[in-house]
Structure formats: structure tokens, C-alpha cells
Coordinates of C-alpha atoms in Angstrom, one line a residue:
Chain I
A1 CA -15.1 3.0 35.2
Q2 CA -14.7 1.9 31.6
R3 CA -14.9 -1.8 31.0
V4 CA -15.2 -4.1 28.0
T5 CA -16.4 -7.6 28.2
Q6 CA -15.9 -10.3 25.6
P7 CA -17.6 -13.4 27.1
E8 CA -16.2 -15.9 24.6
K9 CA -12.5 -16.9 24.6
L10 CA -13.0 -19.1 21.5
L11 CA -15.6 -19.2 18.8
S12 CA -15.4 -22.0 16.4
V13 CA -17.5 -22.1 13.2
F14 CA -17.5 -23.7 9.8
K15 CA -16.7 -21.9 6.6
G16 CA -19.9 -20.2 5.3
A17 CA -21.6 -20.1 8.7
P18 CA -22.6 -16.7 10.2
V19 CA -20.4 -15.3 12.9
E20 CA -21.2 -13.0 15.8
L21 CA -18.5 -12.0 18.3
K22 CA -20.0 -10.5 21.4
C23 CA -18.8 -7.3 23.0
N24 CA -20.5 -5.5 26.0
Y25 CA -19.2 -2.4 27.6
S26 CA -19.6 -0.3 30.6
Y27 CA -19.2 3.5 30.3
S28 CA -21.2 6.4 31.8
G29 CA -20.8 8.8 28.9
S30 CA -20.8 8.5 25.1
P31 CA -18.3 5.9 24.1
E32 CA -16.4 5.3 21.0
L33 CA -16.2 1.6 20.1
F34 CA -13.7 -0.3 18.0
W35 CA -12.8 -3.7 16.8
Y36 CA -9.2 -4.7 16.4
V37 CA -7.9 -7.9 14.8
Q38 CA -4.7 -9.8 15.1
Y39 CA -4.0 -12.4 12.4
S40 CA -1.5 -15.1 13.1
R41 CA 2.1 -13.7 13.2
Q42 CA 0.8 -10.2 12.4
R43 CA 0.5 -7.1 14.4
L44 CA -2.7 -5.8 16.0
Q45 CA -4.6 -3.6 13.6
L46 CA -7.9 -1.7 13.5
L47 CA -10.8 -3.5 11.8
L48 CA -13.5 -1.0 12.2
R49 CA -14.9 1.8 14.5
H50 CA -18.5 2.5 15.1
I51 CA -18.6 6.1 13.9
S52 CA -17.4 5.1 10.5
R53 CA -20.4 2.8 10.0
E54 CA -18.4 0.8 7.4
S55 CA -18.3 -2.8 6.4
I56 CA -14.7 -4.1 6.4
K57 CA -13.9 -7.5 5.0
G58 CA -17.7 -8.3 5.3
F59 CA -17.8 -7.5 9.0
T60 CA -20.2 -5.0 10.5
A61 CA -20.8 -3.9 14.0
D62 CA -23.7 -1.8 15.4
L63 CA -23.5 0.2 18.6
N64 CA -26.5 -0.6 20.7
K65 CA -26.6 1.9 23.6
G66 CA -29.6 0.3 25.2
E67 CA -27.9 -3.0 25.5
T68 CA -24.4 -1.5 25.8
S69 CA -23.2 -3.8 23.1
F70 CA -21.1 -3.6 20.0
H71 CA -21.2 -7.1 18.6
L72 CA -19.2 -7.9 15.4
K73 CA -21.0 -9.8 12.7
K74 CA -20.4 -11.5 9.4
P75 CA -23.0 -13.4 7.5
F76 CA -20.6 -15.9 5.9
A77 CA -17.3 -16.7 7.6
Q78 CA -14.2 -17.4 5.6
E79 CA -11.1 -19.4 6.7
E80 CA -9.0 -16.2 6.4
D81 CA -11.1 -14.7 9.1
S82 CA -9.5 -16.9 11.7
A83 CA -7.8 -14.5 14.1
M84 CA -7.9 -12.9 17.5
Y85 CA -10.5 -10.2 17.8
Y86 CA -10.5 -7.5 20.4
C87 CA -13.2 -5.0 21.2
A88 CA -12.1 -1.7 22.6
L89 CA -13.6 1.4 24.0
S90 CA -12.6 5.0 24.4
G91 CA -14.4 7.8 26.2
N92 CA -14.9 10.4 23.5
T93 CA -11.1 10.8 23.0
G94 CA -10.6 9.1 19.7
F95 CA -7.9 6.5 20.1
Q96 CA -6.2 8.2 23.0
K97 CA -7.3 6.0 25.9
L98 CA -8.3 2.7 24.5
V99 CA -9.6 0.1 27.0
F100 CA -9.5 -3.4 25.4
G101 CA -11.5 -6.5 26.1
T102 CA -9.8 -9.9 26.7
G103 CA -10.3 -11.0 23.1
T104 CA -12.1 -13.8 21.3
R105 CA -10.3 -16.2 19.1
L106 CA -12.3 -17.0 16.0
L107 CA -11.5 -20.3 14.3
V108 CA -13.1 -20.9 10.9
S109 CA -12.8 -24.5 9.8
P110 CA -13.2 -25.7 6.2
Chain A
E1 CA 7.1 1.9 5.1
A2 CA 8.3 -0.4 7.8
G3 CA 5.7 0.6 10.3
V4 CA 6.4 0.8 14.0
V5 CA 9.6 -1.1 14.8
Q6 CA 10.3 -2.6 18.2
S7 CA 13.3 -4.4 19.6
P8 CA 14.1 -6.9 20.9
R9 CA 11.3 -9.2 19.8
Y10 CA 12.0 -11.6 22.6
K11 CA 13.8 -11.2 25.9
I12 CA 14.3 -13.7 28.7
I13 CA 15.8 -12.5 32.0
E14 CA 16.0 -13.6 35.6
K15 CA 14.0 -11.7 38.2
K16 CA 15.6 -8.6 39.6
Q17 CA 17.5 -7.9 36.4
P18 CA 16.9 -4.8 34.3
V19 CA 15.5 -4.8 30.8
A20 CA 14.8 -2.2 28.2
F21 CA 12.6 -2.1 25.1
W22 CA 13.1 0.2 22.2
C23 CA 10.5 1.6 19.8
N24 CA 10.8 3.6 16.6
P25 CA 7.4 5.0 15.5
I26 CA 6.2 5.6 12.0
S27 CA 7.9 8.6 10.5
G28 CA 6.1 11.8 11.3
H29 CA 3.9 10.3 14.0
N30 CA 4.1 12.6 17.0
T31 CA 2.0 10.5 19.4
L32 CA 3.5 7.4 20.8
Y33 CA 2.0 4.8 23.2
W34 CA 3.4 1.9 25.3
Y35 CA 0.9 -0.9 26.1
R36 CA 1.4 -4.1 28.1
Q37 CA -0.5 -7.2 27.2
N38 CA -0.6 -10.0 29.7
L39 CA -1.3 -13.6 28.6
G40 CA -5.0 -14.0 27.8
Q41 CA -5.7 -10.3 28.2
G42 CA -6.1 -7.3 26.0
P43 CA -3.5 -4.6 25.8
E44 CA -3.4 -2.1 28.7
L45 CA -2.1 1.5 28.3
L46 CA 1.1 2.3 30.2
I47 CA 2.1 5.7 28.9
R48 CA 1.3 8.1 26.1
Y49 CA 3.7 10.7 24.6
E50 CA 3.0 13.8 22.6
N51 CA 6.3 14.5 21.0
E52 CA 8.8 14.3 23.9
E53 CA 6.2 15.0 26.7
A54 CA 4.6 12.2 28.6
V55 CA 1.0 13.4 28.7
D56 CA -0.6 10.3 30.3
D57 CA 1.5 8.1 32.6
S58 CA -1.2 7.4 35.1
Q59 CA -1.0 3.6 34.6
L60 CA 2.8 3.3 34.5
P61 CA 4.1 1.6 37.7
K62 CA 6.6 4.2 38.5
D63 CA 8.4 2.3 41.2
R64 CA 10.1 0.1 38.7
F65 CA 9.1 1.3 35.2
S66 CA 10.4 4.3 33.4
A67 CA 10.1 5.6 29.9
E68 CA 11.7 8.3 27.8
R69 CA 11.3 9.9 24.4
L70 CA 14.1 12.4 24.5
K71 CA 14.0 13.8 20.9
G72 CA 10.3 13.1 20.3
V73 CA 11.0 10.2 18.0
D74 CA 12.3 6.9 19.4
S75 CA 11.3 5.8 22.8
T76 CA 12.6 3.4 25.4
L77 CA 10.7 1.6 28.1
K78 CA 12.7 0.3 31.0
I79 CA 12.0 -2.1 33.9
Q80 CA 14.3 -2.2 36.9
P81 CA 14.2 -4.6 38.6
A82 CA 12.0 -7.0 36.8
E83 CA 9.6 -9.2 38.7
L84 CA 7.9 -12.4 37.7
G85 CA 4.6 -10.6 37.1
D86 CA 6.2 -8.4 34.4
S87 CA 6.2 -11.3 31.9
A88 CA 4.1 -9.9 29.1
V89 CA 4.2 -8.6 25.6
Y90 CA 5.1 -4.9 25.5
L91 CA 3.5 -3.1 22.5
C92 CA 4.4 0.2 21.1
A93 CA 2.0 2.2 18.9
S94 CA 2.1 5.5 17.2
S95 CA -0.4 7.9 15.6
A96 CA -0.1 10.9 13.3
K97 CA -2.3 13.1 15.6
P98 CA -3.4 12.9 19.2
T99 CA -6.8 11.4 18.5
G100 CA -5.8 9.5 15.4
E101 CA -5.7 5.8 14.6
L102 CA -3.1 3.8 16.3
F103 CA -0.6 1.7 14.4
F104 CA 1.0 -1.1 16.5
G105 CA 4.4 -2.7 16.4
E106 CA 4.9 -6.4 16.6
G107 CA 5.7 -6.2 20.3
S108 CA 8.5 -7.3 22.6
R109 CA 7.8 -10.5 24.5
L110 CA 9.4 -10.5 28.0
T111 CA 9.8 -13.7 30.1
V112 CA 11.0 -13.2 33.6
L113 CA 12.3 -16.4 35.3

């Protein structure tokens, strides 16, 4: 069965501090992993996907198949990064059958 | 571009009443999704349409939930009768191709009393 675990409901950091939002997954095949973000009063939107290997808004995420993890990282957090972050997985079907984690709220204080 | 449009944004009903949600996808997007997001949880897929065909409704509770996309554009999700546990945000999303990026609407928040 596909499962995504985000162990932290809330992550609170100060501006300029490094950020790591944890995501672990369970999947028997070759997964595709995604990070979605929802800013206050905005709709859910794609932040990045692992196959793109991009850095978006300073965020990166590396797929570690050995540890079945896809942690989201940013070296220096900004106040505008405060949002709800969801890790999601699909089983080699692009965006068709996304399984989401429960989300982590990131709060960046000045 | 308005993006995916959903209505109503908020709905409060008593249990056993019916409720319907409407979604207008981004123009030209043939793939449409309905997700349900319970409080404190991530979105869960209910149904996926390719044009007017429901190609994946395996997670739709068919005893009380129904959906339609008659002309392959707008879609309606209905619950009849609603139960307390149906309180959630119902999200619609669309994509330009079957495996393409999803674009979400703002959601319809349902409260069942």
C-alpha cells in the first residue's frame, strides 16, 4: 500500500534559520514524489517534484530510496515561506493517483 | 485565467440533507479530479474523470456520493444524505493531460450539523 508520513504537524523556526520538513514514504515500486504548498488563503499548488530536480523558491528535495525519504530543505527560511506543506506520492502515474501526507505547518518568525 | 472555479465556497447543512458541489475546470483541461480533505489530513482522491468518463471512482463512497461530468467540462459532486462524518473540504482539480500537473480550486467547505 502507498503511504506518506509527515511526522511533524508544526515546525517553527526563525527567519534565516535552515529548514527541513520531513517526509517518509512506503511504496513497493518506483515512486514519484512531490511537495505541495498552501499559503494562507490560497489554493494548494505544486512546489516541486523529484524528477525535475529543480530548486523552487530556494527549496530542494532529494529522493533517498534507501531511507524512503523525500525531505524538503531550505538553507535560510524567509517569513513568506510560512505555509502548509504536503508531501505526496504517486506510483509511476504522474499526477494521476496522488497520495498525500497529513501536512506540516511551517511558521517562520521574524 | 480564473483557474479552477468551485462553488459554493462554504455550505452548512443538517445531517440527512442533500448537498451538491460544482466545479468548472481550467479551459481545455480534459482531466478532472475530486478530492476530499478532512480536518488535519491531506487530500484524498474520490474520483477522476477523463472527459466525461469516470476512469477511477474506486474511492468514492457510492452509497451516498455521486458525481457527474455530462459534457466533459463542468462537474458536480453530490452527497445524499449527508452524514456528520462528511464534514470536510471538497477540492476539485484539473489537468491538461492524464498524467499532467494538477491545478486545484479553492475548495468547498462542508459542515454537517
